[in-house]
Amino acid sequence: MRFVVLGAGAIGGAVGGGLFRAGHDVTLIARGAALPVLRSSGLTLQTPDGDEVLRVPTVASADGVRDGDVVILAVKSQHTVAALESLAGRDVTIVCAQNGVANEVEALRRFERVYGVFVWLPARHVDPGVVQVYCAPVNGVLAVGRVPVGEDETARALAAAFTEAGSDGIASADVMRLKRAKLLGNLINGIQVVIGDGEEAEALHERAMAEARACFDAAGLEYEPQLGPLGSRMSTPRPVHGEGHANSSSWQSLERGTGTIETDFLNGEIVLLGRLHGVPTPVNAAVQSLATRMAREHLPPGSLELNAHLRGLAP
């Protein structure tokens, strides 16, 4: 397989770097400040066992993507459509290594061969070209399957490649069932950027998940009830350069002042299902609105005075 990793942030860097280290043909597509750093200095992966620099070929656009390539989407969900449109006209396999459950649908609108990846890989995009990965030697769990359902030869080959890259790669016959379960956990991301951690945030997360389960049930969508056994397949997280993995990818987006956040495809996915199936989702709707405003106004996490509205929804 020839891999093209579209997005060189935390997951794209960790997975793409691992595949390159294992001897696979890998190209990163990067943008912004990361592009010149990756080209001149390489990709720096920092793990509990030490740092390494990988000279992964890096380009600025999808112009060089060829028919037959495996394109791993590792961009945030709000950038998925633009990423897919940049690949128009190519006969490629799309692999969505992203949070949420909407990316695969967008990919299926445009490409025949689409695979979803359940990603449990604690990592952080620190600076341009620098990614911290907090588990070693097994850095995470990557379960991959055909979308909408199915385990086939390509899924098994991808799982094997992910294992070679340092993760526990698993071929899944129903990967979206796993991804919906992860979405339940990711609903806390937006809550944390608005009000931080603590008992209040946990209580709101429980309410947000209850809304989500009601929406899944109304829509007839199944989700894995327990993800714990999968988490036990990777190494225990350890500090990197003296710091542990604490903040979500949504928090990191606000820290970097990107102006966008993934909340529309996390809490917003539940709001969408609620509106389609007549299920009230007040907590998820409030989180979506407040977190999106914070990103748009370039506010740091926890700084929005209107968070009192969200706190009022806590039990």
Tab-separated table of C-alpha atoms in Angstrom:
chain	number	residue	atom	x	y	z
A	1	MET	CA	0.000	0.000	0.000
A	2	ARG	CA	1.063	3.566	-0.664
A	3	PHE	CA	-0.224	5.720	2.180
A	4	VAL	CA	-1.048	9.402	1.939
A	5	VAL	CA	-1.825	10.953	5.332
A	6	LEU	CA	-3.921	14.076	4.927
A	7	GLY	CA	-3.375	16.079	8.111
A	8	ALA	CA	-0.120	16.067	10.072
A	9	GLY	CA	-1.451	16.816	13.549
A	10	ALA	CA	-1.507	14.508	16.557
A	11	ILE	CA	-3.126	11.437	14.974
A	12	GLY	CA	-1.788	11.999	11.468
A	13	GLY	CA	1.713	12.460	12.823
A	14	ALA	CA	1.564	9.461	15.139
A	15	VAL	CA	0.059	7.093	12.575
A	16	GLY	CA	1.916	8.416	9.545
A	17	GLY	CA	5.216	8.518	11.394
A	18	GLY	CA	4.712	4.993	12.684
A	19	LEU	CA	3.892	3.646	9.224
A	20	PHE	CA	6.980	5.363	7.783
A	21	ARG	CA	9.198	3.961	10.553
A	22	ALA	CA	7.856	0.483	9.775
A	23	GLY	CA	9.004	0.793	6.174
A	24	HIS	CA	5.775	1.708	4.414
A	25	ASP	CA	5.601	4.188	1.541
A	26	VAL	CA	4.134	7.264	3.267
A	27	THR	CA	3.568	10.875	2.254
A	28	LEU	CA	2.208	13.533	4.596
A	29	ILE	CA	0.046	16.387	3.351
A	30	ALA	CA	0.508	19.344	5.691
A	31	ARG	CA	-0.441	22.993	5.742
A	32	GLY	CA	0.335	26.178	7.612
A	33	ALA	CA	3.303	26.429	9.934
A	34	ALA	CA	3.790	22.664	10.024
A	35	LEU	CA	4.688	22.399	6.320
A	36	PRO	CA	8.102	24.144	6.328
A	37	VAL	CA	9.084	22.507	9.623
A	38	LEU	CA	8.257	19.009	8.406
A	39	ARG	CA	10.116	19.631	5.151
A	40	SER	CA	13.232	21.104	6.732
A	41	SER	CA	13.497	19.360	10.100
A	42	GLY	CA	11.298	16.290	9.802
A	43	LEU	CA	8.544	14.944	12.038
A	44	THR	CA	9.490	14.779	15.717
A	45	LEU	CA	7.704	12.081	17.691
A	46	GLN	CA	8.110	12.338	21.446
A	47	THR	CA	7.184	9.261	23.505
A	48	PRO	CA	7.775	8.093	27.086
A	49	ASP	CA	10.744	6.127	25.741
A	50	GLY	CA	12.424	9.100	24.046
A	51	ASP	CA	12.330	11.356	20.997
A	52	GLU	CA	12.893	10.489	17.369
A	53	VAL	CA	12.975	12.478	14.159
A	54	LEU	CA	11.472	10.918	11.046
A	55	ARG	CA	12.107	12.391	7.612
A	56	VAL	CA	8.681	11.610	6.207
A	57	PRO	CA	8.136	13.043	2.695
A	58	THR	CA	5.789	16.002	3.054
A	59	VAL	CA	3.863	17.961	0.446
A	60	ALA	CA	1.515	20.927	0.486
A	61	SER	CA	-1.395	19.563	-1.553
A	62	ALA	CA	-3.085	16.454	-2.902
A	63	ASP	CA	-1.819	17.082	-6.433
A	64	GLY	CA	0.485	14.058	-6.269
A	65	VAL	CA	-2.140	11.592	-5.029
A	66	ARG	CA	-2.430	8.708	-7.470
A	67	ASP	CA	-5.106	6.148	-8.298
A	68	GLY	CA	-4.778	3.206	-5.932
A	69	ASP	CA	-3.419	5.221	-3.007
A	70	VAL	CA	-4.757	4.730	0.501
A	71	VAL	CA	-5.599	8.179	1.872
A	72	ILE	CA	-5.800	8.401	5.651
A	73	LEU	CA	-7.940	11.374	6.631
A	74	ALA	CA	-6.565	12.781	9.883
A	75	VAL	CA	-7.990	16.299	9.690
A	76	LYS	CA	-10.618	17.615	12.097
A	77	SER	CA	-14.159	16.865	10.963
A	78	GLN	CA	-14.874	20.498	10.054
A	79	HIS	CA	-12.161	20.215	7.376
A	80	THR	CA	-13.270	16.882	5.926
A	81	VAL	CA	-15.300	18.187	2.982
A	82	ALA	CA	-12.460	20.408	1.751
A	83	ALA	CA	-10.021	17.509	2.138
A	84	LEU	CA	-12.245	15.157	0.158
A	85	GLU	CA	-12.834	17.723	-2.570
A	86	SER	CA	-9.063	18.065	-2.982
A	87	LEU	CA	-9.024	14.372	-3.939
A	88	ALA	CA	-11.777	14.627	-6.560
A	89	GLY	CA	-11.293	12.476	-9.652
A	90	ARG	CA	-8.901	9.983	-8.044
A	91	ASP	CA	-9.684	6.309	-7.579
A	92	VAL	CA	-8.466	6.069	-3.991
A	93	THR	CA	-9.357	4.282	-0.774
A	94	ILE	CA	-10.447	6.668	2.004
A	95	VAL	CA	-9.632	5.778	5.606
A	96	CYS	CA	-11.267	8.080	8.188
A	97	ALA	CA	-9.062	8.158	11.303
A	98	GLN	CA	-11.170	10.870	12.922
A	99	ASN	CA	-13.559	11.570	15.765
A	100	GLY	CA	-17.289	11.555	15.169
A	101	VAL	CA	-19.397	9.553	12.735
A	102	ALA	CA	-20.126	12.056	9.954
A	103	ASN	CA	-16.846	11.854	8.022
A	104	GLU	CA	-17.532	8.428	6.573
A	105	VAL	CA	-20.877	9.619	5.175
A	106	GLU	CA	-19.202	12.546	3.419
A	107	ALA	CA	-16.560	10.207	2.025
A	108	LEU	CA	-19.183	7.769	0.715
A	109	ARG	CA	-20.809	10.597	-1.236
A	110	ARG	CA	-17.609	10.869	-3.268
A	111	PHE	CA	-15.703	7.569	-3.084
A	112	GLU	CA	-16.664	3.912	-3.293
A	113	ARG	CA	-14.056	2.413	-0.937
A	114	VAL	CA	-14.391	3.957	2.509
A	115	TYR	CA	-13.111	2.622	5.821
A	116	GLY	CA	-13.672	3.974	9.299
A	117	VAL	CA	-11.107	3.834	12.078
A	118	PHE	CA	-11.907	3.791	15.768
A	119	VAL	CA	-8.947	5.704	17.176
A	120	TRP	CA	-7.845	5.380	20.792
A	121	LEU	CA	-4.374	6.861	20.698
A	122	PRO	CA	-3.465	9.435	23.375
A	123	ALA	CA	-1.443	12.054	21.530
A	124	ARG	CA	-0.962	15.801	21.361
A	125	HIS	CA	0.143	18.153	18.607
A	126	VAL	CA	2.523	20.356	20.598
A	127	ASP	CA	4.255	22.610	18.074
A	128	PRO	CA	4.499	22.556	14.268
A	129	GLY	CA	6.121	19.265	13.348
A	130	VAL	CA	6.137	17.959	16.944
A	131	VAL	CA	3.752	15.276	18.215
A	132	GLN	CA	3.716	13.729	21.682
A	133	VAL	CA	2.459	10.136	22.023
A	134	TYR	CA	1.846	9.046	25.601
A	135	CYS	CA	1.756	5.234	25.354
A	136	ALA	CA	4.682	2.974	24.483
A	137	PRO	CA	5.531	0.487	23.148
A	138	VAL	CA	1.892	-0.069	22.064
A	139	ASN	CA	0.786	3.500	21.449
A	140	GLY	CA	-2.935	2.922	20.981
A	141	VAL	CA	-5.759	0.894	19.487
A	142	LEU	CA	-6.853	1.354	15.868
A	143	ALA	CA	-9.882	-0.710	14.831
A	144	VAL	CA	-10.681	-0.491	11.127
A	145	GLY	CA	-13.579	-1.727	9.032
A	146	ARG	CA	-15.421	-1.142	5.782
A	147	VAL	CA	-18.244	1.396	5.869
A	148	PRO	CA	-21.145	0.915	6.373
A	149	VAL	CA	-20.216	-2.550	7.674
A	150	GLY	CA	-17.853	-5.367	6.883
A	151	GLU	CA	-14.428	-6.831	7.517
A	152	ASP	CA	-12.562	-7.533	4.283
A	153	GLU	CA	-9.048	-8.123	3.004
A	154	THR	CA	-8.264	-4.396	2.911
A	155	ALA	CA	-9.440	-3.931	6.507
A	156	ARG	CA	-7.216	-6.789	7.615
A	157	ALA	CA	-4.252	-5.379	5.679
A	158	LEU	CA	-4.782	-1.952	7.231
A	159	ALA	CA	-5.024	-3.481	10.716
A	160	ALA	CA	-1.742	-5.317	10.117
A	161	ALA	CA	-0.058	-2.118	8.930
A	162	PHE	CA	-1.307	-0.220	11.992
A	163	THR	CA	0.151	-2.937	14.208
A	164	GLU	CA	3.498	-2.627	12.440
A	165	ALA	CA	3.269	1.120	13.026
A	166	GLY	CA	3.110	0.665	16.804
A	167	SER	CA	-0.614	0.410	17.550
A	168	ASP	CA	-2.812	-2.592	18.205
A	169	GLY	CA	-4.522	-2.850	14.833
A	170	ILE	CA	-7.865	-4.657	14.737
A	171	ALA	CA	-10.133	-5.501	11.806
A	172	SER	CA	-13.744	-4.792	12.797
A	173	ALA	CA	-16.926	-6.044	11.135
A	174	ASP	CA	-18.881	-3.048	12.516
A	175	VAL	CA	-16.485	-0.191	13.110
A	176	MET	CA	-19.228	2.445	13.284
A	177	ARG	CA	-20.652	0.704	16.350
A	178	LEU	CA	-17.289	1.366	18.016
A	179	LYS	CA	-17.123	4.931	16.741
A	180	ARG	CA	-20.560	5.753	18.152
A	181	ALA	CA	-19.379	4.505	21.535
A	182	LYS	CA	-16.328	6.742	21.326
A	183	LEU	CA	-18.569	9.663	20.372
A	184	LEU	CA	-20.300	9.261	23.734
A	185	GLY	CA	-16.976	9.853	25.458
A	186	ASN	CA	-16.026	12.737	23.179
A	187	LEU	CA	-19.139	14.671	24.214
A	188	ILE	CA	-17.168	15.934	27.219
A	189	ASN	CA	-14.642	17.719	24.976
A	190	GLY	CA	-16.866	20.739	24.404
A	191	ILE	CA	-17.992	20.783	28.035
A	192	GLN	CA	-14.387	21.004	29.188
A	193	VAL	CA	-13.498	23.911	26.919
A	194	VAL	CA	-16.448	25.873	28.325
A	195	ILE	CA	-16.277	25.109	32.060
A	196	GLY	CA	-13.167	22.977	32.581
A	197	ASP	CA	-12.916	19.731	34.550
A	198	GLY	CA	-14.572	18.725	37.810
A	199	GLU	CA	-17.780	17.254	39.191
A	200	GLU	CA	-19.941	19.760	37.340
A	201	ALA	CA	-18.411	18.812	34.008
A	202	GLU	CA	-18.837	15.114	34.763
A	203	ALA	CA	-22.509	15.628	35.647
A	204	LEU	CA	-23.109	17.479	32.395
A	205	HIS	CA	-21.289	14.751	30.501
A	206	GLU	CA	-23.631	12.157	31.988
A	207	ARG	CA	-26.621	14.202	30.812
A	208	ALA	CA	-25.092	14.684	27.370
A	209	MET	CA	-24.503	10.940	27.045
A	210	ALA	CA	-28.056	10.177	28.192
A	211	GLU	CA	-29.359	12.445	25.434
A	212	ALA	CA	-27.078	10.706	22.935
A	213	ARG	CA	-28.199	7.217	23.935
A	214	ALA	CA	-31.825	8.279	23.582
A	215	CYS	CA	-31.049	9.606	20.093
A	216	PHE	CA	-29.201	6.425	19.076
A	217	ASP	CA	-32.122	4.332	20.289
A	218	ALA	CA	-34.660	6.483	18.441
A	219	ALA	CA	-32.598	6.242	15.257
A	220	GLY	CA	-32.022	2.493	15.622
A	221	LEU	CA	-28.240	2.944	15.816
A	222	GLU	CA	-26.191	0.464	17.832
A	223	TYR	CA	-23.141	1.370	19.905
A	224	GLU	CA	-20.628	-0.705	21.828
A	225	PRO	CA	-21.635	-0.702	25.508
A	226	GLN	CA	-18.101	-1.161	26.904
A	227	LEU	CA	-14.864	0.136	25.378
A	228	GLY	CA	-12.717	-0.720	28.405
A	229	PRO	CA	-11.469	-4.069	27.027
A	230	LEU	CA	-10.105	-2.278	23.966
A	231	GLY	CA	-8.244	0.256	26.094
A	232	SER	CA	-6.511	-2.536	27.976
A	233	ARG	CA	-4.817	-3.622	24.739
A	234	MET	CA	-2.476	-0.623	24.670
A	235	SER	CA	0.363	0.349	26.980
A	236	THR	CA	-0.352	2.376	30.100
A	237	PRO	CA	-0.017	6.130	29.426
A	238	ARG	CA	3.120	7.706	30.849
A	239	PRO	CA	4.394	11.303	30.959
A	240	VAL	CA	6.328	12.735	28.038
A	241	HIS	CA	8.878	15.397	28.919
A	242	GLY	CA	7.384	15.459	32.402
A	243	GLU	CA	3.776	16.047	31.334
A	244	GLY	CA	0.851	13.652	31.004
A	245	HIS	CA	-1.930	13.640	28.452
A	246	ALA	CA	-4.630	15.904	29.857
A	247	ASN	CA	-6.424	17.966	27.217
A	248	SER	CA	-8.702	16.889	24.382
A	249	SER	CA	-8.211	17.757	20.723
A	250	SER	CA	-10.976	20.368	21.088
A	251	TRP	CA	-9.071	22.037	23.928
A	252	GLN	CA	-5.923	21.978	21.805
A	253	SER	CA	-7.779	23.701	18.943
A	254	LEU	CA	-8.739	26.582	21.225
A	255	GLU	CA	-5.223	26.762	22.672
A	256	ARG	CA	-3.787	27.136	19.173
A	257	GLY	CA	-6.416	29.747	18.239
A	258	THR	CA	-7.400	27.986	15.032
A	259	GLY	CA	-10.801	29.707	14.892
A	260	THR	CA	-12.648	26.415	14.469
A	261	ILE	CA	-13.613	23.509	16.701
A	262	GLU	CA	-14.994	20.031	16.113
A	263	THR	CA	-18.045	20.435	18.353
A	264	ASP	CA	-20.530	20.588	15.443
A	265	PHE	CA	-19.574	16.972	14.679
A	266	LEU	CA	-19.544	15.737	18.275
A	267	ASN	CA	-22.288	17.354	20.362
A	268	GLY	CA	-23.759	18.688	17.123
A	269	GLU	CA	-24.160	15.144	15.809
A	270	ILE	CA	-26.431	14.384	18.769
A	271	VAL	CA	-28.359	17.615	18.219
A	272	LEU	CA	-28.891	16.604	14.587
A	273	LEU	CA	-30.166	13.148	15.542
A	274	GLY	CA	-32.434	14.699	18.163
A	275	ARG	CA	-33.985	17.049	15.642
A	276	LEU	CA	-34.456	14.228	13.135
A	277	HIS	CA	-36.093	11.887	15.632
A	278	GLY	CA	-37.867	14.211	18.056
A	279	VAL	CA	-35.519	13.754	21.030
A	280	PRO	CA	-34.714	16.815	23.204
A	281	THR	CA	-30.970	17.552	23.469
A	282	PRO	CA	-30.636	20.741	25.570
A	283	VAL	CA	-27.195	19.971	27.041
A	284	ASN	CA	-25.587	19.040	23.725
A	285	ALA	CA	-27.183	22.043	22.003
A	286	ALA	CA	-25.834	24.430	24.658
A	287	VAL	CA	-22.351	22.924	24.468
A	288	GLN	CA	-22.358	23.144	20.673
A	289	SER	CA	-23.403	26.789	20.684
A	290	LEU	CA	-20.999	27.950	23.390
A	291	ALA	CA	-17.922	26.044	22.242
A	292	THR	CA	-18.410	27.141	18.633
A	293	ARG	CA	-18.686	30.762	19.746
A	294	MET	CA	-15.499	30.446	21.791
A	295	ALA	CA	-13.590	29.145	18.775
A	296	ARG	CA	-15.008	31.810	16.456
A	297	GLU	CA	-14.065	34.610	18.867
A	298	HIS	CA	-10.625	33.090	19.579
A	299	LEU	CA	-11.373	32.807	23.293
A	300	PRO	CA	-9.140	30.567	25.422
A	301	PRO	CA	-10.696	27.552	27.152
A	302	GLY	CA	-12.833	28.397	30.159
A	303	SER	CA	-13.069	32.122	29.453
A	304	LEU	CA	-16.643	32.612	28.258
A	305	GLU	CA	-18.875	34.382	30.765
A	306	LEU	CA	-21.953	32.744	29.252
A	307	ASN	CA	-20.825	29.411	30.667
A	308	ALA	CA	-23.293	30.151	33.481
A	309	HIS	CA	-26.011	29.040	31.040
A	310	LEU	CA	-24.360	25.630	30.665
A	311	ARG	CA	-23.818	25.332	34.402
A	312	GLY	CA	-27.524	25.938	34.884
A	313	LEU	CA	-28.235	22.702	33.025
A	314	ALA	CA	-26.243	20.604	35.502
A	315	PRO	CA	-28.305	18.487	37.920
